[in-house]
Short mmCIF file of C-alpha atoms and ligand atoms in Angstrom, two decimals:
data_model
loop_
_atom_site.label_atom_id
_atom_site.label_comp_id
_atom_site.label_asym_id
_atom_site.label_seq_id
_atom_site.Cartn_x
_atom_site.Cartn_y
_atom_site.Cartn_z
CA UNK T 27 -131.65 50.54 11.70
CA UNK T 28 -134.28 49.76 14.25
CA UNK T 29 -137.33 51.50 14.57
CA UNK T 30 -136.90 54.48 17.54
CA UNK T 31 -138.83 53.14 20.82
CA UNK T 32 -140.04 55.77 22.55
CA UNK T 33 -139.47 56.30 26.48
CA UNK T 34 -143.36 56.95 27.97
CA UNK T 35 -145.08 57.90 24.70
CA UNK T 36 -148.76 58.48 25.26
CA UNK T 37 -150.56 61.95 24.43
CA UNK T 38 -153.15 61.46 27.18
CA UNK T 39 -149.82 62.34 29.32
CA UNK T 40 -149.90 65.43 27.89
CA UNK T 41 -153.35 66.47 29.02
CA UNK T 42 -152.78 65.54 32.71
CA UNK T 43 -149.50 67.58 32.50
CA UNK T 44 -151.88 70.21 31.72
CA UNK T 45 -154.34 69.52 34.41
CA UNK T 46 -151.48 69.44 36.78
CA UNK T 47 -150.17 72.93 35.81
CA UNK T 48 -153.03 74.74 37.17
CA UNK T 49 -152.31 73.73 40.70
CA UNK T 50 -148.72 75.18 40.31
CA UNK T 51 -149.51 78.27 41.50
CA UNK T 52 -151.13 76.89 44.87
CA UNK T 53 -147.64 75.12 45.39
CA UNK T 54 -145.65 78.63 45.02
CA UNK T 55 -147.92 80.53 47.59
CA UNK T 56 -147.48 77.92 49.77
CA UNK T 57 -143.59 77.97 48.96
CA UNK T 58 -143.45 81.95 49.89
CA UNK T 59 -145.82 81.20 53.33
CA UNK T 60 -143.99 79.00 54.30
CA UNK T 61 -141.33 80.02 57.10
CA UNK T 62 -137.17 80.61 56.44
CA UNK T 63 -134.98 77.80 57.41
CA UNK T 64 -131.43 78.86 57.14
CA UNK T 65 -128.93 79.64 55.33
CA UNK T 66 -131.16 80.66 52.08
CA UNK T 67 -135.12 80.88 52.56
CA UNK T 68 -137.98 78.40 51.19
CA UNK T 69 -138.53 80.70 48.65
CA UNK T 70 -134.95 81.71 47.39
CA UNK T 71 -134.48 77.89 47.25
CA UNK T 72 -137.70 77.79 45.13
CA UNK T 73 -135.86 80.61 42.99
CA UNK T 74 -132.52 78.34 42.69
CA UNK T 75 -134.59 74.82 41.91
CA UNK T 76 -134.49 73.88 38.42
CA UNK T 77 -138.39 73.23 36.93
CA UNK T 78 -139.28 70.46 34.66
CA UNK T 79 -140.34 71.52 30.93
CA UNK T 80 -142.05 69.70 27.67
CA UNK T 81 -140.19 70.50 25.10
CA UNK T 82 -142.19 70.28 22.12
CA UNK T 83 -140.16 69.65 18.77
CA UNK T 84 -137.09 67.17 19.58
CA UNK T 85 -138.02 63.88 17.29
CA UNK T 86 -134.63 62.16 16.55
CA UNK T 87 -131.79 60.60 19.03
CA UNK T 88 -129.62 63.17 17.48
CA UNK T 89 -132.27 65.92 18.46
CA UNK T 90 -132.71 64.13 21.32
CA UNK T 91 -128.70 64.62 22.30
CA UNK T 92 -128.37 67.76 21.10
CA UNK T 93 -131.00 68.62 23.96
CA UNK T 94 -129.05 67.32 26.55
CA UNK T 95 -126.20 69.40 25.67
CA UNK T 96 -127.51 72.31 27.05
CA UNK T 97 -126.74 70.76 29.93
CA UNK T 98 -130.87 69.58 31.41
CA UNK T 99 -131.55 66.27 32.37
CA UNK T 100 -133.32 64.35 29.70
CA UNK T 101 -136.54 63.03 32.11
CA UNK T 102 -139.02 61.97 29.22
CA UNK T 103 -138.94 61.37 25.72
CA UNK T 104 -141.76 60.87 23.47
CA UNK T 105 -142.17 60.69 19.42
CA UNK T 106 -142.26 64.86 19.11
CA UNK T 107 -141.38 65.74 22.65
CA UNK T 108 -139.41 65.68 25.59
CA UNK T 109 -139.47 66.61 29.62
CA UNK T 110 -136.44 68.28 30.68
CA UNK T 111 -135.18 69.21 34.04
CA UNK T 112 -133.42 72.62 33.69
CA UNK T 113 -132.41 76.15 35.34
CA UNK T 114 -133.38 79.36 33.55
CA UNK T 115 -129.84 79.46 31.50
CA UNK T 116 -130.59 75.76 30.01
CA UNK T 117 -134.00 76.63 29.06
CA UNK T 118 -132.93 79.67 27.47
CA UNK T 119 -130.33 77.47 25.09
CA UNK T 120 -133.29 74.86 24.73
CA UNK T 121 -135.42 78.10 23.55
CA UNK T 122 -132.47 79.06 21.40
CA UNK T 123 -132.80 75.34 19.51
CA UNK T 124 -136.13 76.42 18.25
CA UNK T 125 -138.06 74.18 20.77
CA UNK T 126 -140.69 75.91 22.30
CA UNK T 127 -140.69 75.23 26.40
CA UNK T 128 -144.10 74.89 28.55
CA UNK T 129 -143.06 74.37 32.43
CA UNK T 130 -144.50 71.71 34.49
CA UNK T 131 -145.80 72.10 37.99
CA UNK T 132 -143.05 71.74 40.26
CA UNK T 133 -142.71 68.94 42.99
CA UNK T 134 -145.84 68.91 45.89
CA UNK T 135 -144.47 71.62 48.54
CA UNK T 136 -146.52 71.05 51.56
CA UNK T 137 -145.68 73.54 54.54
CA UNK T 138 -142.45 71.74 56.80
CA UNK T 139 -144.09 71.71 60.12
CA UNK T 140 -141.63 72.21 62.83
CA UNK T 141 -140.03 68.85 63.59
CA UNK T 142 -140.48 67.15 60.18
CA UNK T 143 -137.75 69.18 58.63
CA UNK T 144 -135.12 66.97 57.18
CA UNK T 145 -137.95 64.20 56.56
CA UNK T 146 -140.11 63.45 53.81
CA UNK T 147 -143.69 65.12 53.50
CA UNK T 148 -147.43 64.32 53.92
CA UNK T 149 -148.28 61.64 51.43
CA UNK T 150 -144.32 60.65 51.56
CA UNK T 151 -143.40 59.59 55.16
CA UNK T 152 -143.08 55.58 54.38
CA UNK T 153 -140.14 56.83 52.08
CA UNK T 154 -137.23 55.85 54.28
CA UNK T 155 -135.12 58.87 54.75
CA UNK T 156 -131.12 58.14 55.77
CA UNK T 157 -131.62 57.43 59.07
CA UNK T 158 -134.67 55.06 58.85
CA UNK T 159 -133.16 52.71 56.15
CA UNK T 160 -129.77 52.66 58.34
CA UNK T 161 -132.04 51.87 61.23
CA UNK T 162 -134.29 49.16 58.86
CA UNK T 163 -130.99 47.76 57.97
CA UNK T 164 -129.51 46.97 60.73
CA UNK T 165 -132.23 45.74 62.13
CA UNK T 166 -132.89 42.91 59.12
CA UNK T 167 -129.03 42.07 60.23
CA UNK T 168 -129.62 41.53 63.64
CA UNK T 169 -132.85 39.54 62.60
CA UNK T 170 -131.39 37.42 59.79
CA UNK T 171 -126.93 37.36 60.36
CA UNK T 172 -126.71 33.92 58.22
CA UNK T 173 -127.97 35.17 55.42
CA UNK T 174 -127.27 39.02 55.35
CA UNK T 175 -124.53 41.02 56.59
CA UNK T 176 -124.20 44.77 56.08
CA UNK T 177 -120.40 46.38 55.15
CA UNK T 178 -119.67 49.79 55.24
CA UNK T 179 -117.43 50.30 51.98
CA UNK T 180 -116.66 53.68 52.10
CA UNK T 181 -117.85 57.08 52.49
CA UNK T 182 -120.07 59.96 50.65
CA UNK T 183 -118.71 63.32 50.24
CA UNK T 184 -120.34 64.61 53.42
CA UNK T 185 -119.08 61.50 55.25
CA UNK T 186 -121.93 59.33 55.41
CA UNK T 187 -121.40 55.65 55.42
CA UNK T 188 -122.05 54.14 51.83
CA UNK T 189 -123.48 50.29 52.66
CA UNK T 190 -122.85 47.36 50.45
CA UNK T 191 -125.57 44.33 52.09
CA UNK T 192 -124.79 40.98 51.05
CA UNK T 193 -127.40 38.17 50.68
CA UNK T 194 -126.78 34.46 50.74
CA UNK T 195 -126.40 31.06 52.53
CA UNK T 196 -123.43 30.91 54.51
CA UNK T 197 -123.20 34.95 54.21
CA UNK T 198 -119.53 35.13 56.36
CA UNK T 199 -118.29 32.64 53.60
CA UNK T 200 -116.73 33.63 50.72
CA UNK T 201 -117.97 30.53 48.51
CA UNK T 202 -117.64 30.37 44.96
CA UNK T 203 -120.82 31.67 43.93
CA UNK T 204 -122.26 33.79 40.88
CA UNK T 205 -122.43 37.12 42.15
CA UNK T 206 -125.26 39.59 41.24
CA UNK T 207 -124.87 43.64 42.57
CA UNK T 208 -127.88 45.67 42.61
CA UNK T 209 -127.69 49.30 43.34
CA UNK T 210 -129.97 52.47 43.81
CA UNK T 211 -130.14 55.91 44.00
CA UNK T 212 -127.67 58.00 41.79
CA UNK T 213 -129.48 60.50 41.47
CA UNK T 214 -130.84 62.27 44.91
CA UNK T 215 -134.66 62.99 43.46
CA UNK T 216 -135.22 59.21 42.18
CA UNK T 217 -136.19 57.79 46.21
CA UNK T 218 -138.20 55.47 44.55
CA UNK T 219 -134.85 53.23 44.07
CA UNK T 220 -134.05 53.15 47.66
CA UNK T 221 -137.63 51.52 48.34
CA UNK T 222 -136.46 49.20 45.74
CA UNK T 223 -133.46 48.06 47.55
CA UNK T 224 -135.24 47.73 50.88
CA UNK T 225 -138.03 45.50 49.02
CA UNK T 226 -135.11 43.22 47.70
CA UNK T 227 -133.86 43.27 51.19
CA UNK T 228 -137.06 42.29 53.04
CA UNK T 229 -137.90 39.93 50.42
CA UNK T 230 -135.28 37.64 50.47
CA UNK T 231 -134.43 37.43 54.24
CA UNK T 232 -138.44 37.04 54.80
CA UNK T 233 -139.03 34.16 52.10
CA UNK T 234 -135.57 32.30 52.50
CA UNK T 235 -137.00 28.90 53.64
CA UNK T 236 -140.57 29.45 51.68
CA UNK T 237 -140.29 31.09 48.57
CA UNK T 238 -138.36 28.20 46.10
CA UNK T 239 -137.28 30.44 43.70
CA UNK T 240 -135.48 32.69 46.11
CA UNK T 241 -134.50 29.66 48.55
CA UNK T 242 -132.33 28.65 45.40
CA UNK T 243 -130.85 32.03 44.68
CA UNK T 244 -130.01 32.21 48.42
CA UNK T 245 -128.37 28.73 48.49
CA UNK T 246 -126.50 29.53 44.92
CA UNK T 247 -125.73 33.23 44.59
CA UNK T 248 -124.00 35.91 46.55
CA UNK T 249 -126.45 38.54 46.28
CA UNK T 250 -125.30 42.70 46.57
CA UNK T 251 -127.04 45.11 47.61
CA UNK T 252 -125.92 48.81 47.42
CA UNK T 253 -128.86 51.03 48.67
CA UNK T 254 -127.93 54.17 47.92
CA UNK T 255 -124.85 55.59 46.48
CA UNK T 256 -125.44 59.15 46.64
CA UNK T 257 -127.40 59.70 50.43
CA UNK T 258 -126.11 63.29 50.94
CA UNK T 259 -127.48 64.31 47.62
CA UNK T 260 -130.78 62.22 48.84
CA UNK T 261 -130.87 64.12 52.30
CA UNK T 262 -130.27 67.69 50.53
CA UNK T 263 -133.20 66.90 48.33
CA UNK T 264 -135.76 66.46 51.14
CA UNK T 265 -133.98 68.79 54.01
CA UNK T 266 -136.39 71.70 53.65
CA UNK T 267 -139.50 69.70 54.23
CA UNK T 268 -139.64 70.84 50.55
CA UNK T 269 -138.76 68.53 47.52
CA UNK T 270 -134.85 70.27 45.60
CA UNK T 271 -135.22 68.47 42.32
CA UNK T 272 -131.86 67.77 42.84
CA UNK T 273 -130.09 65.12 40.52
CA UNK T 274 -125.95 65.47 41.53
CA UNK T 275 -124.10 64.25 44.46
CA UNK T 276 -123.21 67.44 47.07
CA UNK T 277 -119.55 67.49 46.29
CA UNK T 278 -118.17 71.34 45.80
CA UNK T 279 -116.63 72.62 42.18
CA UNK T 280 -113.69 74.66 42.70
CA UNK T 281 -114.46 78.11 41.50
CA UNK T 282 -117.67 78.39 41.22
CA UNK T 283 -120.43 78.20 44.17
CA UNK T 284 -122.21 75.39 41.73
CA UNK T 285 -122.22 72.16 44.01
CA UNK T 286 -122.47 68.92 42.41
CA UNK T 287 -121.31 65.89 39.85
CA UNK T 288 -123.88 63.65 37.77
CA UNK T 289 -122.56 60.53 39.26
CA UNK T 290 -124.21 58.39 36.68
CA UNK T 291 -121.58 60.68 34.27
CA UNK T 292 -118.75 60.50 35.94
CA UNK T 293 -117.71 56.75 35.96
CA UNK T 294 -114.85 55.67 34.38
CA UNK T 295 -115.25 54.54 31.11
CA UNK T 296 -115.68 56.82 28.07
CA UNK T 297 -115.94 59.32 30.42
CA UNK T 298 -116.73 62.62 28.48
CA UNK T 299 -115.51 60.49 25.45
CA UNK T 300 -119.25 61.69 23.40
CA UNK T 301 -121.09 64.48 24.07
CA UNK T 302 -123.24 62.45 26.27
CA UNK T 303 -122.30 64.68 29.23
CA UNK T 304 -121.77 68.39 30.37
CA UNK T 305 -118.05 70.09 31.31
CA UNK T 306 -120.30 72.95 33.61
CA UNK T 307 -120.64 72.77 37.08
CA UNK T 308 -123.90 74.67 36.61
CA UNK T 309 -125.51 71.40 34.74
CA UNK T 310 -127.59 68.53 35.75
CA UNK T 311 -125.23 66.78 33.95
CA UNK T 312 -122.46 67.45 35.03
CA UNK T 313 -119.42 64.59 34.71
CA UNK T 314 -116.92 65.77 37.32
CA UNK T 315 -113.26 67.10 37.03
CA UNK T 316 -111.89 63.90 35.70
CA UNK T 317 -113.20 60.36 35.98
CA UNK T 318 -114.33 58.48 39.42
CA UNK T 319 -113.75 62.41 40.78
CA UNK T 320 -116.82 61.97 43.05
CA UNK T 321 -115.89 59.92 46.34
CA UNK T 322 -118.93 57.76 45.99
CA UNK T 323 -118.09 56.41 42.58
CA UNK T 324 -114.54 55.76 43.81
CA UNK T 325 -116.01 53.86 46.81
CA UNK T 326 -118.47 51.69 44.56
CA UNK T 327 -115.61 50.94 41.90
CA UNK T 328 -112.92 49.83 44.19
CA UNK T 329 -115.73 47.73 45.65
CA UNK T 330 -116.83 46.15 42.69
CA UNK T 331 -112.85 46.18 41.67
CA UNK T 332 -112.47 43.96 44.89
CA UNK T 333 -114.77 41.21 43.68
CA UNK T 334 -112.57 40.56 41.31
CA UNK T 335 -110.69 37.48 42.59
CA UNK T 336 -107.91 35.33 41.27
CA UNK T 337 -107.94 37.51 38.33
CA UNK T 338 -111.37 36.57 37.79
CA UNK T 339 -114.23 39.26 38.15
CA UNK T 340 -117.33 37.56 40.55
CA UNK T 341 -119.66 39.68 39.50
CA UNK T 342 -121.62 38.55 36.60
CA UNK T 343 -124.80 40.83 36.15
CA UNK T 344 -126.38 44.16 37.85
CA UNK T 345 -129.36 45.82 37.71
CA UNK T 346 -128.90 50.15 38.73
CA UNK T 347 -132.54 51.51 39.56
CA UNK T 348 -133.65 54.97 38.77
CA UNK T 349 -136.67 56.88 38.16
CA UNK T 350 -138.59 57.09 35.94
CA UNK T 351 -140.25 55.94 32.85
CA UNK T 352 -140.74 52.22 33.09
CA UNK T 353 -137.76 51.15 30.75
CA UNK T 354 -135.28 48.29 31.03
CA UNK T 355 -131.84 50.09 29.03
CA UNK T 356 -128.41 48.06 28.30
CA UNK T 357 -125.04 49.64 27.31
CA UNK T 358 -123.47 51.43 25.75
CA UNK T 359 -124.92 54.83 25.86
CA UNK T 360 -122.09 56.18 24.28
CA UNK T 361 -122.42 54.71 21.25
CA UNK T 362 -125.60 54.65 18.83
CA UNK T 363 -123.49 51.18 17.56
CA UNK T 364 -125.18 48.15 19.25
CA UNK T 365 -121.85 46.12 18.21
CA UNK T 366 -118.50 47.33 18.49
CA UNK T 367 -115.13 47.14 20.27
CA UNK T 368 -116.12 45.57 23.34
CA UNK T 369 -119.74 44.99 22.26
CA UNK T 370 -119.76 41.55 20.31
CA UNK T 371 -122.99 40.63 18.58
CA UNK T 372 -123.31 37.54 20.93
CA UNK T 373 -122.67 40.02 23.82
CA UNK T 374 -125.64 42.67 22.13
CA UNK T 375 -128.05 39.42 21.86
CA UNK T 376 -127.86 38.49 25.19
CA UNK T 377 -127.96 42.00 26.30
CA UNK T 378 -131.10 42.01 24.54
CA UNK T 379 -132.69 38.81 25.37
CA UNK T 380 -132.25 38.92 28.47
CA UNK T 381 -133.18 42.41 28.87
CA UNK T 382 -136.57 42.55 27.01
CA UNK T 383 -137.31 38.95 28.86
CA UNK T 384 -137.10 41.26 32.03
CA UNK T 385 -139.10 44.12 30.45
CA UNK T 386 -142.05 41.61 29.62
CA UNK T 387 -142.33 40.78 32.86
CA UNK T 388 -142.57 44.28 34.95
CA UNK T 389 -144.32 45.51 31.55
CA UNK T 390 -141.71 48.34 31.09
CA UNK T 391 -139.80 49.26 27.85
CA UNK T 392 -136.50 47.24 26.84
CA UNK T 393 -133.77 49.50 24.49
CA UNK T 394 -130.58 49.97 24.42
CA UNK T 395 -129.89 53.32 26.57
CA UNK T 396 -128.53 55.60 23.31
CA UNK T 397 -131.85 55.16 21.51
CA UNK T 398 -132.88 58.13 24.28
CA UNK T 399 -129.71 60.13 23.75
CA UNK T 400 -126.13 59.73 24.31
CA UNK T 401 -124.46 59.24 27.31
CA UNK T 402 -120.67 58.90 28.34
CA UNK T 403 -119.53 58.32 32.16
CA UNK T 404 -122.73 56.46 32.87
CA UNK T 405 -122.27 52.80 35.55
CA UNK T 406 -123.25 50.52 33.03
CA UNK T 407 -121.32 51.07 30.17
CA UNK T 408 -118.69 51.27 33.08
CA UNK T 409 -119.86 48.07 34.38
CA UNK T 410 -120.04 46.26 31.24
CA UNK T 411 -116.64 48.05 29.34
CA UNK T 412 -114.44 47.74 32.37
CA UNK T 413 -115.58 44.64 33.95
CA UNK T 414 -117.76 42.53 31.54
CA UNK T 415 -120.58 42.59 33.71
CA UNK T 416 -124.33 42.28 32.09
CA UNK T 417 -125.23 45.22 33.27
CA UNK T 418 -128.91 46.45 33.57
CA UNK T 419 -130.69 50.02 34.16
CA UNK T 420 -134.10 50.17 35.09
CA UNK T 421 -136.05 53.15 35.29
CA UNK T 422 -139.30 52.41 37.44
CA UNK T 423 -142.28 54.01 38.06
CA UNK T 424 -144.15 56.37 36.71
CA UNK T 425 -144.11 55.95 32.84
CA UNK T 426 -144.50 59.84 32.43
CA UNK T 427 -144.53 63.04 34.63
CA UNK T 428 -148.32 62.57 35.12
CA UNK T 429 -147.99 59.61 37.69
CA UNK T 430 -145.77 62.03 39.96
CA UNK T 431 -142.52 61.97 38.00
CA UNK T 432 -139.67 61.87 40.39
CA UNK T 433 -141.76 62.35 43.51
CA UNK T 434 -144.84 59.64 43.13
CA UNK T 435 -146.62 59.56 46.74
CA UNK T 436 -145.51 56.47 48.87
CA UNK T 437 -148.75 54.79 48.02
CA UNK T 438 -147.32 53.48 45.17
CA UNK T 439 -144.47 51.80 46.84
CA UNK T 440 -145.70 48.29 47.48
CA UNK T 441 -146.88 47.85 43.82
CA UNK T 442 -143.94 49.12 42.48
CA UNK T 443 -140.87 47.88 43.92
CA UNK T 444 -142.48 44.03 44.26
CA UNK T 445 -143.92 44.66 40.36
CA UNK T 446 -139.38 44.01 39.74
CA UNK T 447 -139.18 40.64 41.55
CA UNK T 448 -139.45 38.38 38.81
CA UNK T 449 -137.44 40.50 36.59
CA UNK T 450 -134.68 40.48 39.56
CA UNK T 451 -135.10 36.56 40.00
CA UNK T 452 -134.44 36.08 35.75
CA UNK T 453 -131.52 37.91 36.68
CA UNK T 454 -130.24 36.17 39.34
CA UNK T 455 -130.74 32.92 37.87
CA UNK T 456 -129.32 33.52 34.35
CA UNK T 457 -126.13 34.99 36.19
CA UNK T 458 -124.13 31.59 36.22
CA UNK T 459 -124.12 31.87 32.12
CA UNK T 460 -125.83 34.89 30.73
CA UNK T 461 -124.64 33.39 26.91
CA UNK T 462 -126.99 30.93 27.88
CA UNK T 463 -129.94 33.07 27.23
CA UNK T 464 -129.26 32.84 23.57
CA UNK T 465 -128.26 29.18 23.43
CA UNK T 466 -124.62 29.65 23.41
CA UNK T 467 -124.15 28.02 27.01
CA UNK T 468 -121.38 25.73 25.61
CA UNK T 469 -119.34 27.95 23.66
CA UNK T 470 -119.16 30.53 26.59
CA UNK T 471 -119.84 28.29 30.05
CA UNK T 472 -117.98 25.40 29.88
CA UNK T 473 -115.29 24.50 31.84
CA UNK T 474 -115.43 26.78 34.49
CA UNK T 475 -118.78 25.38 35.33
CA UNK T 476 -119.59 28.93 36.41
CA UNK T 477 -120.55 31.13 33.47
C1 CXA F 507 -129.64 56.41 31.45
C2 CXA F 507 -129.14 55.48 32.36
C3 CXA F 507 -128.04 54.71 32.04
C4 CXA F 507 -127.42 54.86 30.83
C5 CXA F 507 -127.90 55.79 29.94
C6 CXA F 507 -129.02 56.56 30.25
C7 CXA F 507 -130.84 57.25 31.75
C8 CXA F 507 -130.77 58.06 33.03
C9 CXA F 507 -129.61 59.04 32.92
O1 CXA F 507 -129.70 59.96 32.09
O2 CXA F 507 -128.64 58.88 33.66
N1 CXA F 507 -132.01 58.77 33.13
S1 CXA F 507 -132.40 59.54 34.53
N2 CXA F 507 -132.58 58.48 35.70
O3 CXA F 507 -133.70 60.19 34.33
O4 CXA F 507 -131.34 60.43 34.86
CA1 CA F 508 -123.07 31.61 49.81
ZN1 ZN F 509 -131.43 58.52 37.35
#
């Protein structure tokens, strides 16, 4: 067995976790100042927000799993520790393994001034809420129609359109290309992934003509770009002018006034198969009523089912961007098994290769996703099990809770959405034969011509 890597990993993190916790109580006076915006007040939604926690104790993948059954999100994990996201009934079962719990500050709160509710903060506003990446969308369409053009493929729970964006020469064609889908934003608190699709988006209309290496993805690829599969979750999480912590999509449980499904749980393959995912509508984890049960994973399968053509699936690689902890993870998550049914060792190499090529060049971590802990339902095991798609997750910036966990300030967005370009560009251009990355380009590539 391989040696654990571990996700962040640095004990200086845990001293500026502590600095950080003595400001907390500046953030929950100005929570209870702040004014009521209806239906619940600032400060009953402060009660109802699940806090992040270290979790001192948790060592093993097995420990590791066993901590994500209570039902918290798994944020961090480190060689004797973890950061959880939980309410006050999953920290009570993490107490109950024996782990002791210290909370972490909770997200910046700074008072909503009238007329910037349903918008991002101070020291936030170049995040791109709903509206303003529709409206920088569309305008990068009108600006640049032969080589992007937007498609609305469906809708979220709350009715908002769900975008697909695809990049190449001769965009209206459908040419018999490698295709390559990147998508963002699962989870509502990780905005840092929308930022990354808008980069990709700027970035290859603005350097088609100058850049060679994207010039030749342009002229060779069909590039997709989903933006942001779960906006009402997204929206929800910044309405209040203060930040929700809010992981799920907004779609109601019946029976219970618990709103929400882990979308990133809920796709269908494995789904629930593991213990890598929570039955409760009360938990961050939550996989849905049955498989694809949340609209927006419907919408993005039947999309990626409809690149299949002639029997033949287009898509040949994907990169999903979260936050955070700087890692580059491959499938399966269900399984602690890095071969398997489905999982050949070829397959596992060039997983591999190709991932921790990628991870040497944005200088994150490259493992396979179950050496954090298990997880069933999740888009690339989906991606990869269903559709045979090398299938990437990448969990940006910050390595640890200290650089702003799930809310860094929008500072940090230049660095670290173009810090992913050449790791997006290996991508692209090992997409017409993957195998290739681990010199099996004739036994897998040939006669097709395309991979
Ligand atoms: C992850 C992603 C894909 C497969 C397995 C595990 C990690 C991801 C998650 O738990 O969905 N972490 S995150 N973004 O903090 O939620
Ligand atoms: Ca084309
Ligand atoms: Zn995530």
């Amino acid at each position: 067995m391989r040696p654990p890597r571990i996700r962040g990993g640095r004990t200086t993190v845990l001293a500026a976790i502590l600095a950080l916790a003595l400001a907390a109580p500046l953030a929950a006076a100005q929570a209870q100042a702040s004014p009521p915006t209806s239906p619940t007040t600032r400060a009953e939604q402060s009660a109802d927000r699940p806090h992040q926690y270290e979790v001192t104790g948790p060592a093993t993948r097995a420990e590791r799993t066993a901590l994500a059954s209570t039902g918290a999100s798994v944020d961090e994990v480190h060689a004797r520790a973890a950061v959880i996201t939980a309410d006050g009934a999953q920290a009570a079962l993490v107490r109950q393994l024996g782990y002791s719990l210290r909370k972490l500050p909770d997200p910046p709160s700074p008072p909503a001034a009238s007329g910037r509710i349903k918008d991002f903060p101070d020291g936030y506003t170049n995040y791109h809420n709903y509206d303003e990446a529709t409206k920088e969308i569309d305008g990068l369409v009108a600006k640049h129609p032969d080589i992007l053009s937007k498609e609305v493929i469906g809708k979220s729970h709350e009715g908002r359109d769900i975008l697909a964006l695809k990049l190449s020469k001769n965009v209206t064609k459908d040419e018999n290309e490698p295709e390559v889908l990147f998508t963002a934003h699962q989870h509502a608190r990780e905005h840092l992934t929308v930022e990354m699709a808008l980069y990709l988006l700027n970035e290859f209309t603005s350097k088609y003509g100058s850049d060679d290496r994207i010039t030749k993805m342009l002229d060779s690829r069909e590039i997709w770009v989903i933006p942001d599969l779960n906006p009402d979750g997204g929206e929800y999480d910044i309405a209040t002018g203060e930040f929700q912590m809010w992981r799920k999509n907004r779609q109601p449980n019946a029976g219970t006034d618990e709103v929400g499904t882990d979308l990133n749980r809920n796709w269908d393959f494995k789904w629930g198969c593991c213990n890598g995912s929570s039955d409760d509508p009360a938990d961050e984890t939550y996989r849905g009523a049955s498989a694809a049960s949340a609209p927006e994973v419907q919408v993005v399968s039947k999309f990626v089912h409809s690149r299949n053509v002639g029997g033949k699936q287009q898509i040949k690689a994907a990169i999903d961007f979260h936050t955070y902890s700087e890692l580059v993870l491959w499938p399966f998550g269900f399984t602690n098994d890095e071969t398997g049914p489905g999982m050949t060792q070829d397959d596992h190499d060039t997983f591999a290769t190709i991932g921790k090529k990628m991870a040497a060049s944005n200088g994150y971590t490259p493992e396979q996703s179950s050496e954090l802990y298990i997880t069933d339902g999740a888009i690339d095991d989906w991606l990869w099990g269903d559709q045979k798609i090398f299938a990437y997750t990448f969990e940006m910036y910050p390595s640890s809770n200290g650089g702003g966990g799930f809310y860094p300030k929008d500072s940090v967005i230049p660095k670290e959405t173009s810090r992913n370009k050449d790791a997006v560009l290996q991508l692209l251009e090992t997409a017409d034969c993957p195998y290739r990355a681990i010199g099996k380009e004739d036994q897998y590539c040939k006669g097709n011509g395309k991979g």
